[in-house]
mmCIF file of C-alpha atoms in Angstrom:
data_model
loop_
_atom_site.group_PDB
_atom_site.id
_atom_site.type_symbol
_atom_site.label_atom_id
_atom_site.label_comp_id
_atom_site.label_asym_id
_atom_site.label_seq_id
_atom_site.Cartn_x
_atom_site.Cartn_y
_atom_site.Cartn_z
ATOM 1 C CA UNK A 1 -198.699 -46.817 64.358
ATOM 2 C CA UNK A 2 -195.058 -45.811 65.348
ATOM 3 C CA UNK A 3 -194.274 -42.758 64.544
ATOM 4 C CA UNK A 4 -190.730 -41.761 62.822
ATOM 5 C CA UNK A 5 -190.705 -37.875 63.414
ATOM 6 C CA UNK A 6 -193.176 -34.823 64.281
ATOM 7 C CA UNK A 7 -192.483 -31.254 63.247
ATOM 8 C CA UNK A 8 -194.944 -27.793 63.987
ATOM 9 C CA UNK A 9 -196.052 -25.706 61.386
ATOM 10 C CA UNK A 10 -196.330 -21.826 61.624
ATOM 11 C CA UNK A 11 -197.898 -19.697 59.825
ATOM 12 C CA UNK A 12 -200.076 -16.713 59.491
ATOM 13 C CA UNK A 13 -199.121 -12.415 58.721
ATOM 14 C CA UNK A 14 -195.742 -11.444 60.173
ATOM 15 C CA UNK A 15 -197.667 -10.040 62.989
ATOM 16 C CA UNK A 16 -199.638 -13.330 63.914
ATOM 17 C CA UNK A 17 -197.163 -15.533 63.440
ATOM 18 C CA UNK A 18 -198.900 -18.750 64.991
ATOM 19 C CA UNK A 19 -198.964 -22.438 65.670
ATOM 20 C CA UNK A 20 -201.222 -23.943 62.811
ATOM 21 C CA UNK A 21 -200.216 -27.808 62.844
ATOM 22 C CA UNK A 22 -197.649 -30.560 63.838
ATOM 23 C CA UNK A 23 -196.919 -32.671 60.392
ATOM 24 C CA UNK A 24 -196.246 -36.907 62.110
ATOM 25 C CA UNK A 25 -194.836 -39.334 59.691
ATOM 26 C CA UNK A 26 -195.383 -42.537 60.672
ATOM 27 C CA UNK A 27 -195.019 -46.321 59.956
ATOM 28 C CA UNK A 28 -198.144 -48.658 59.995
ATOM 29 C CA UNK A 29 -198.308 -52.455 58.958
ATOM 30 C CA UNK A 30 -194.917 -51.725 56.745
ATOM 31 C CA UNK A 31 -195.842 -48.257 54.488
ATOM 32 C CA UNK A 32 -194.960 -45.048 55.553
ATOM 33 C CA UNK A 33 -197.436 -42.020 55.937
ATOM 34 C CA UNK A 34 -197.990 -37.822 56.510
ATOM 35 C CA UNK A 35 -200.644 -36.713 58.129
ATOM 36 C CA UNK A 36 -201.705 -33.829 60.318
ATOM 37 C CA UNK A 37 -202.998 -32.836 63.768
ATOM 38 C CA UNK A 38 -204.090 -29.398 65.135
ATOM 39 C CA UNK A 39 -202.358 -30.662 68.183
ATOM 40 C CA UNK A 40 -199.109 -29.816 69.971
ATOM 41 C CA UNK A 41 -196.739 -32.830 71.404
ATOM 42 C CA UNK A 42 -193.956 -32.113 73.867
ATOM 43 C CA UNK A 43 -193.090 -35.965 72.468
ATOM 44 C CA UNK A 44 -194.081 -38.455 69.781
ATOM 45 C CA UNK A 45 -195.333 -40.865 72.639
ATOM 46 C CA UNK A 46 -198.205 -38.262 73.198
ATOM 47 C CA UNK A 47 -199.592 -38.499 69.448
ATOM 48 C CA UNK A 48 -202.570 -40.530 68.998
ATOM 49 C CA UNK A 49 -203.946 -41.633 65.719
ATOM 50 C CA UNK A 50 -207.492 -40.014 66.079
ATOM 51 C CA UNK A 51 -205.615 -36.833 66.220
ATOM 52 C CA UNK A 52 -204.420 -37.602 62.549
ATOM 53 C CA UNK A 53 -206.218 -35.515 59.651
ATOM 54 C CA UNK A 54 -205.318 -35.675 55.738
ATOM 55 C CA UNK A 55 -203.328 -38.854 55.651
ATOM 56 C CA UNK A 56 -201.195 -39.607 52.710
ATOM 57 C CA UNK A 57 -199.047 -42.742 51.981
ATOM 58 C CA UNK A 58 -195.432 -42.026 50.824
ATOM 59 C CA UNK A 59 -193.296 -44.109 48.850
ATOM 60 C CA UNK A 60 -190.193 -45.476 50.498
ATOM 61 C CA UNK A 61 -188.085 -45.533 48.285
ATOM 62 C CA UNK A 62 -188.340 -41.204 48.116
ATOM 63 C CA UNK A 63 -187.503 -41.472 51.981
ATOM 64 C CA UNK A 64 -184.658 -43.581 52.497
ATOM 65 C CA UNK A 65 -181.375 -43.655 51.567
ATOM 66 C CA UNK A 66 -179.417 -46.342 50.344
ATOM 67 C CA UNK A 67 -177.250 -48.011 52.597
ATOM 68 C CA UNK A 68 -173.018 -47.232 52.270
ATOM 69 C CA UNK A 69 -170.407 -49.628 53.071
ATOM 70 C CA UNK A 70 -169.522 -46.567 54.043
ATOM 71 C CA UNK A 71 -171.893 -46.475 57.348
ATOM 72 C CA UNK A 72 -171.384 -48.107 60.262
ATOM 73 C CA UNK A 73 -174.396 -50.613 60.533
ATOM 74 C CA UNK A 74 -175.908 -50.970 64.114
ATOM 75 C CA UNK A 75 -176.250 -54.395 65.042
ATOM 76 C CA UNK A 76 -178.497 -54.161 68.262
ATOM 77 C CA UNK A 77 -180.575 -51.111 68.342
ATOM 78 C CA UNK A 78 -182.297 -49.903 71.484
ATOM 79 C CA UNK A 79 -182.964 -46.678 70.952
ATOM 80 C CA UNK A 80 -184.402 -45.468 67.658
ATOM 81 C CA UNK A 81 -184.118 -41.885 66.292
ATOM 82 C CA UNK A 82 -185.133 -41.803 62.917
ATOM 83 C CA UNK A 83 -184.264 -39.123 60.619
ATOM 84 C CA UNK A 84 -186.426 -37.294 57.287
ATOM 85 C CA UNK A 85 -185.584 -36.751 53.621
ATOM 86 C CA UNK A 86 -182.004 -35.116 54.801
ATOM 87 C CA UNK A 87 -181.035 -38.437 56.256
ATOM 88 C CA UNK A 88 -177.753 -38.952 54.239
ATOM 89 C CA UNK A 89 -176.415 -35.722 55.467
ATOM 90 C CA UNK A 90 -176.927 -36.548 59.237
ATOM 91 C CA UNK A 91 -175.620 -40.115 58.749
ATOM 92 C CA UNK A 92 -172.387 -38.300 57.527
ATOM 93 C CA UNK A 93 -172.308 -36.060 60.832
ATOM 94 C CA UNK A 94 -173.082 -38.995 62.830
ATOM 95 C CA UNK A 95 -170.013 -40.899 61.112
ATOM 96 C CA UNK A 96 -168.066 -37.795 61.760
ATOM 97 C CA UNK A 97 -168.504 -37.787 66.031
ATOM 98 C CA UNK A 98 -168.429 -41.535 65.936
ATOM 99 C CA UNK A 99 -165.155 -41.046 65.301
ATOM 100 C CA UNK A 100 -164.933 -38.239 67.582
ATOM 101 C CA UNK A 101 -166.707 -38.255 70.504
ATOM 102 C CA UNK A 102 -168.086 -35.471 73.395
ATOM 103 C CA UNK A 103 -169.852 -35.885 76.319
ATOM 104 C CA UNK A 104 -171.479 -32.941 75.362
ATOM 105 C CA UNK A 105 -172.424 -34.308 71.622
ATOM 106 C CA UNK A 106 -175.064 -37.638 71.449
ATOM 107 C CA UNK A 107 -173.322 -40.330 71.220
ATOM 108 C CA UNK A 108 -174.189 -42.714 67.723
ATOM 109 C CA UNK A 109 -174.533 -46.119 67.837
ATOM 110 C CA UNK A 110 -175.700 -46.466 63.526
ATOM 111 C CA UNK A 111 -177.600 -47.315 60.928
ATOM 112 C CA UNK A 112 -180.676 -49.456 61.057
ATOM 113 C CA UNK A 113 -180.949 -51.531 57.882
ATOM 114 C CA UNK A 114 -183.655 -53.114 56.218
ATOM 115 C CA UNK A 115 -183.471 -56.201 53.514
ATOM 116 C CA UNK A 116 -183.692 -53.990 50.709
ATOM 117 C CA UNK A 117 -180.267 -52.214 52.014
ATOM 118 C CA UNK A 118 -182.225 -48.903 52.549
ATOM 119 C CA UNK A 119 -181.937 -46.551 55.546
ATOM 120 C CA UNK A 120 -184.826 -46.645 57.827
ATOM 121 C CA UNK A 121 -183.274 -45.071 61.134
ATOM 122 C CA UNK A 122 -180.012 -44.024 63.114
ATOM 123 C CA UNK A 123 -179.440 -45.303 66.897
ATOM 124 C CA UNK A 124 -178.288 -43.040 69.784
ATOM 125 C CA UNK A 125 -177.994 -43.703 73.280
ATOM 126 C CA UNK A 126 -180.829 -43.153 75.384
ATOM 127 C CA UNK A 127 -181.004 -39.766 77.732
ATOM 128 C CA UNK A 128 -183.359 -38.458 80.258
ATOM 129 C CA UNK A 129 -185.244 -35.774 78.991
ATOM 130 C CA UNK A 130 -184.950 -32.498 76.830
ATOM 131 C CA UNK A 131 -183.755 -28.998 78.129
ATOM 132 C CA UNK A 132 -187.543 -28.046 77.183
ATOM 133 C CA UNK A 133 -188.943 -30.748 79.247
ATOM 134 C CA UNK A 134 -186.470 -29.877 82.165
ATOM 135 C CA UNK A 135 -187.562 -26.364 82.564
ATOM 136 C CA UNK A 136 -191.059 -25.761 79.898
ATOM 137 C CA UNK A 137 -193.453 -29.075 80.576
ATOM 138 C CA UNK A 138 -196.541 -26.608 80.054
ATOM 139 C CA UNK A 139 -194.865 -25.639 76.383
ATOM 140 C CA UNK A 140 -195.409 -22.320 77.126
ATOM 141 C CA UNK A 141 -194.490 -19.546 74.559
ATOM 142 C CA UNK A 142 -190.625 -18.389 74.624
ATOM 143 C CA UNK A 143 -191.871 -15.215 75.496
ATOM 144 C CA UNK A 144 -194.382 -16.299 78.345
ATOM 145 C CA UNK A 145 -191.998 -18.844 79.371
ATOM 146 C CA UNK A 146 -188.599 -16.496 79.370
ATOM 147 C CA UNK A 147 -191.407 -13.884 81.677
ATOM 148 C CA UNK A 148 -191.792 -16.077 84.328
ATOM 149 C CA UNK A 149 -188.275 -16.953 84.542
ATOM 150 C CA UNK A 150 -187.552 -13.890 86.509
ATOM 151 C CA UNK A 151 -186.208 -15.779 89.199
ATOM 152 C CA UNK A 152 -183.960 -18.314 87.449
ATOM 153 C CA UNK A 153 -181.143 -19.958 89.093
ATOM 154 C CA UNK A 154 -177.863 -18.423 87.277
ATOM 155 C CA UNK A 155 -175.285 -20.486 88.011
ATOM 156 C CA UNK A 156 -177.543 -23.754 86.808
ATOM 157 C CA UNK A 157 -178.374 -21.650 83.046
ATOM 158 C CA UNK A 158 -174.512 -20.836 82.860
ATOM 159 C CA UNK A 159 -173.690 -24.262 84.012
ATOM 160 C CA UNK A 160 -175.969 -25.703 80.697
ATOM 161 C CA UNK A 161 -174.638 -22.985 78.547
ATOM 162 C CA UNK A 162 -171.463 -23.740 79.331
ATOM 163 C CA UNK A 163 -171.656 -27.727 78.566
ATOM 164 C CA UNK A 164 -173.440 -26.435 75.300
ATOM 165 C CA UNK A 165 -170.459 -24.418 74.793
ATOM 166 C CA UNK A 166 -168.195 -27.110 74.901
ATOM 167 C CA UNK A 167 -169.989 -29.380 72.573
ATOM 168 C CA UNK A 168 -170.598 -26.705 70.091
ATOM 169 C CA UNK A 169 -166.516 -25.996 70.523
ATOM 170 C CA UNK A 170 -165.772 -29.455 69.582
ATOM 171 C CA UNK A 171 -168.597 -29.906 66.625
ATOM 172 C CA UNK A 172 -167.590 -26.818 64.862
ATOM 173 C CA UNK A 173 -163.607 -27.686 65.036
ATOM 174 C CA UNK A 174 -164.641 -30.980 62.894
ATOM 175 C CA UNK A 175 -166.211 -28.507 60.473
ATOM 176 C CA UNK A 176 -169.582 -28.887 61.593
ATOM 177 C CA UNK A 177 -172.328 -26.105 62.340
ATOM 178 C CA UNK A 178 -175.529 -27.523 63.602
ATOM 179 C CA UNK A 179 -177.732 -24.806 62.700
ATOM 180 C CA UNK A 180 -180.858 -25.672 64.785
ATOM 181 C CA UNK A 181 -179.646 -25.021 68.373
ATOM 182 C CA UNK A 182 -182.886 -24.815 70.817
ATOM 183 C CA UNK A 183 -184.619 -26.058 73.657
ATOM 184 C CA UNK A 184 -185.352 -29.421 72.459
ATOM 185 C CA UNK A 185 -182.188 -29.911 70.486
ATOM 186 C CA UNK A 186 -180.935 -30.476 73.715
ATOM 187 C CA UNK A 187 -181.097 -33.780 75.926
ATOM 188 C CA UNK A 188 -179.500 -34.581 79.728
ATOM 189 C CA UNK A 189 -177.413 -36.888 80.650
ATOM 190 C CA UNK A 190 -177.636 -36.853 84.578
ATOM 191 C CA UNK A 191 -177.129 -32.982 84.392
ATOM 192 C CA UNK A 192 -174.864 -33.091 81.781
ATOM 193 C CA UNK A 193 -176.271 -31.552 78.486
ATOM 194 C CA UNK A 194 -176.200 -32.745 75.337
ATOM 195 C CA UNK A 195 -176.920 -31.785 71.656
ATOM 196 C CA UNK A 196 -178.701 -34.148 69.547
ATOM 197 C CA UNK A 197 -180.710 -34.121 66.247
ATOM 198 C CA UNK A 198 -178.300 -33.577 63.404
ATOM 199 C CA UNK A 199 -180.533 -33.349 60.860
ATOM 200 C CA UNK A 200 -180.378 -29.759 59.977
ATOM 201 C CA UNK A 201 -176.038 -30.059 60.837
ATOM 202 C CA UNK A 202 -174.140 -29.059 57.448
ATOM 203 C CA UNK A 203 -170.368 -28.438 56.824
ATOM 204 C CA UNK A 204 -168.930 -24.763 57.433
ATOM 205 C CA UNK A 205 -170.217 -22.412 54.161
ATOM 206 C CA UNK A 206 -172.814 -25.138 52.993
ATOM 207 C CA UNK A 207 -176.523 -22.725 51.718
ATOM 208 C CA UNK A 208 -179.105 -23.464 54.080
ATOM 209 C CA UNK A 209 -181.941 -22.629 51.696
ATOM 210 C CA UNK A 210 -183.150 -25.864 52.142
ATOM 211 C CA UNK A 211 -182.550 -26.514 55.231
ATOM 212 C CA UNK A 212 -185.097 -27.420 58.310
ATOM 213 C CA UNK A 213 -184.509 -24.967 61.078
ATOM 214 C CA UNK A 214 -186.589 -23.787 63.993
ATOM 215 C CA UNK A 215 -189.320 -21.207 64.093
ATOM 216 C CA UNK A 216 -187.759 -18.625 66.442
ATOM 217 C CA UNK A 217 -184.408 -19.816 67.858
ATOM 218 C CA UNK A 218 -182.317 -18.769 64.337
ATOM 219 C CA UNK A 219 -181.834 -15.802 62.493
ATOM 220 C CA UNK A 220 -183.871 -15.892 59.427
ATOM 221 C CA UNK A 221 -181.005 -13.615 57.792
ATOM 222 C CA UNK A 222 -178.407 -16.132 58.354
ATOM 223 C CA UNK A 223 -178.705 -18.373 55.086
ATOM 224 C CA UNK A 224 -174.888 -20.309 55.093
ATOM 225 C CA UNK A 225 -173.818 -22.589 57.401
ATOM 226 C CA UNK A 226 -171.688 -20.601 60.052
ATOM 227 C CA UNK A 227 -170.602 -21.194 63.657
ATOM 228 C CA UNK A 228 -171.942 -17.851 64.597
ATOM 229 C CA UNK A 229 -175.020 -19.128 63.620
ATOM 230 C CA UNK A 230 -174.991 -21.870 66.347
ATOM 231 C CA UNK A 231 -173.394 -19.127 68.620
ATOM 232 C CA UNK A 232 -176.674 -16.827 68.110
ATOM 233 C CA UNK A 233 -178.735 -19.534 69.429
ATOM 234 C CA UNK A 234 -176.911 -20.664 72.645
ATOM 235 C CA UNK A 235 -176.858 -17.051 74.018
ATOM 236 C CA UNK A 236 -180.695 -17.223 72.740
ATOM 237 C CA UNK A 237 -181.182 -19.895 74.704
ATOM 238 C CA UNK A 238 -178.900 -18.447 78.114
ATOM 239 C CA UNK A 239 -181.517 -15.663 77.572
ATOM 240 C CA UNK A 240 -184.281 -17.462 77.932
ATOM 241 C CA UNK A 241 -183.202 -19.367 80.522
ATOM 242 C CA UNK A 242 -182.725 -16.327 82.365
ATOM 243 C CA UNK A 243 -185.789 -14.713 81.676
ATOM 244 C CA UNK A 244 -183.580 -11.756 80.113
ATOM 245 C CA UNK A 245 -186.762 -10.557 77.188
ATOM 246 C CA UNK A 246 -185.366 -7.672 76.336
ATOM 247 C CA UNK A 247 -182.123 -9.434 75.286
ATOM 248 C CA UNK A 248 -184.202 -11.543 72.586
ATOM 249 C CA UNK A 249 -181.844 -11.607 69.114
ATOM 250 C CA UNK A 250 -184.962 -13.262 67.345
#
């Protein structure tokens, strides 16, 4: 089983808004397939296929793109990141900072191919961990975790924030807004952080109706593609860092 990409469900009243499952899609013996856990992974190394529950094959060809001449084509892929049913629209960002690079932005290496000339992944170089791992390996709550953060070194959070800052600077003035800035969304480099996962990233004024965002670092209100929205979330995430609660947007 190799899994291609995990996501949490939540669910529940307004006032019990709750964890109820993490959807996996995976890749076994050549097919692709959904299934469920009641489990939470801080990575897709952790997820085991006994965990799996109400497993369903999906067809390929409603997954993956076709392959442009377009695309850059990666020709010796380390480091697999594969993307969901949004995949064109990420390959087009990636194309984008290929061209111009950050050390604050992942850097893209391309498409992985298969026979058929489908899609089936997009290469970036490796990094070291996420800003969640860094600081939240117990996955506690962003309340519990932002609580116990009352003695947080500033300088290090503003240091982050600021790197954020830069890359977020340099994605929007190529027209880009992410749109799903948060604790995982960010990798290190060394201490260098980076933004990664452009999955949810759409052109300035695009709807986001449709659009995959996280539970709880976005404003549910925002529903166009704007750099405030990206904005919103990095001082979202400089309050959590701090352990600043009562400065929660969302």
């Amino acid at each position: 089983m190799y899994v291609l990409e995990h996501s949490e469900d939540f669910g529940g009243h307004a006032d019990d808004f709750a964890f109820q499952k993490t959807i996996i899609v995976y890749e076994m013996s050549g097919s692709i397939y959904r299934a469920y856990s009641r489990k939470r992974y801080a990575s897709k190394e952790e997820i085991q296929f006994g965990d799996l529950f109400s497993t369903n094959k999906i067809q390929g060809a409603l997954i993956f793109p076709e392959f442009s001449d377009k695309f850059t084509k990666a020709e010796s892929p380390q480091y697999p990141a594969l993307i969901r049913e949004t995949w064109i629209e990420e390959v087009k960002t990636c194309e984008l900072l290929k061209k111009n690079p950050h050390p604050n932005i992942a850097q893209y290496h391309g498409c992985v191919v298969v026979d058929d000339g489908s899609i089936r992944g997009i290469y970036f170089a490796k990094y070291d961990e996420t800003l969640m791992a860094r600081v939240n390996s117990a996955r506690r709550s962003k309340i519990d975790f932002a609580y116990e953060r009352r003695q947080a070194d500033r300088d290090e959070a503003n240091r982050w924030v600021e790197g954020i800052a830069q890359g977020l600077k340099h994605l929007h003035g190529l027209g880009i807004v992410h749109n799903d800035i948060n604790p995982c969304n960010i990798m290190f480099e060394g201490d260098t952080p980076v933004i990664i996962d452009f999955d949810s990233a759409r052109p300035h004024g695009h709807d986001l109706s449709l659009v995959k965002r996280t539970h709880g670092w976005h404003d549910e209100r925002a529903k166009v593609a704007l750099p405030m929205n990206d904005l919103a979330a990095l001082l979202e995430i400089r309050m959590w860092l701090l352990g600043e609660v009562d400065q929660f947007q969302f």
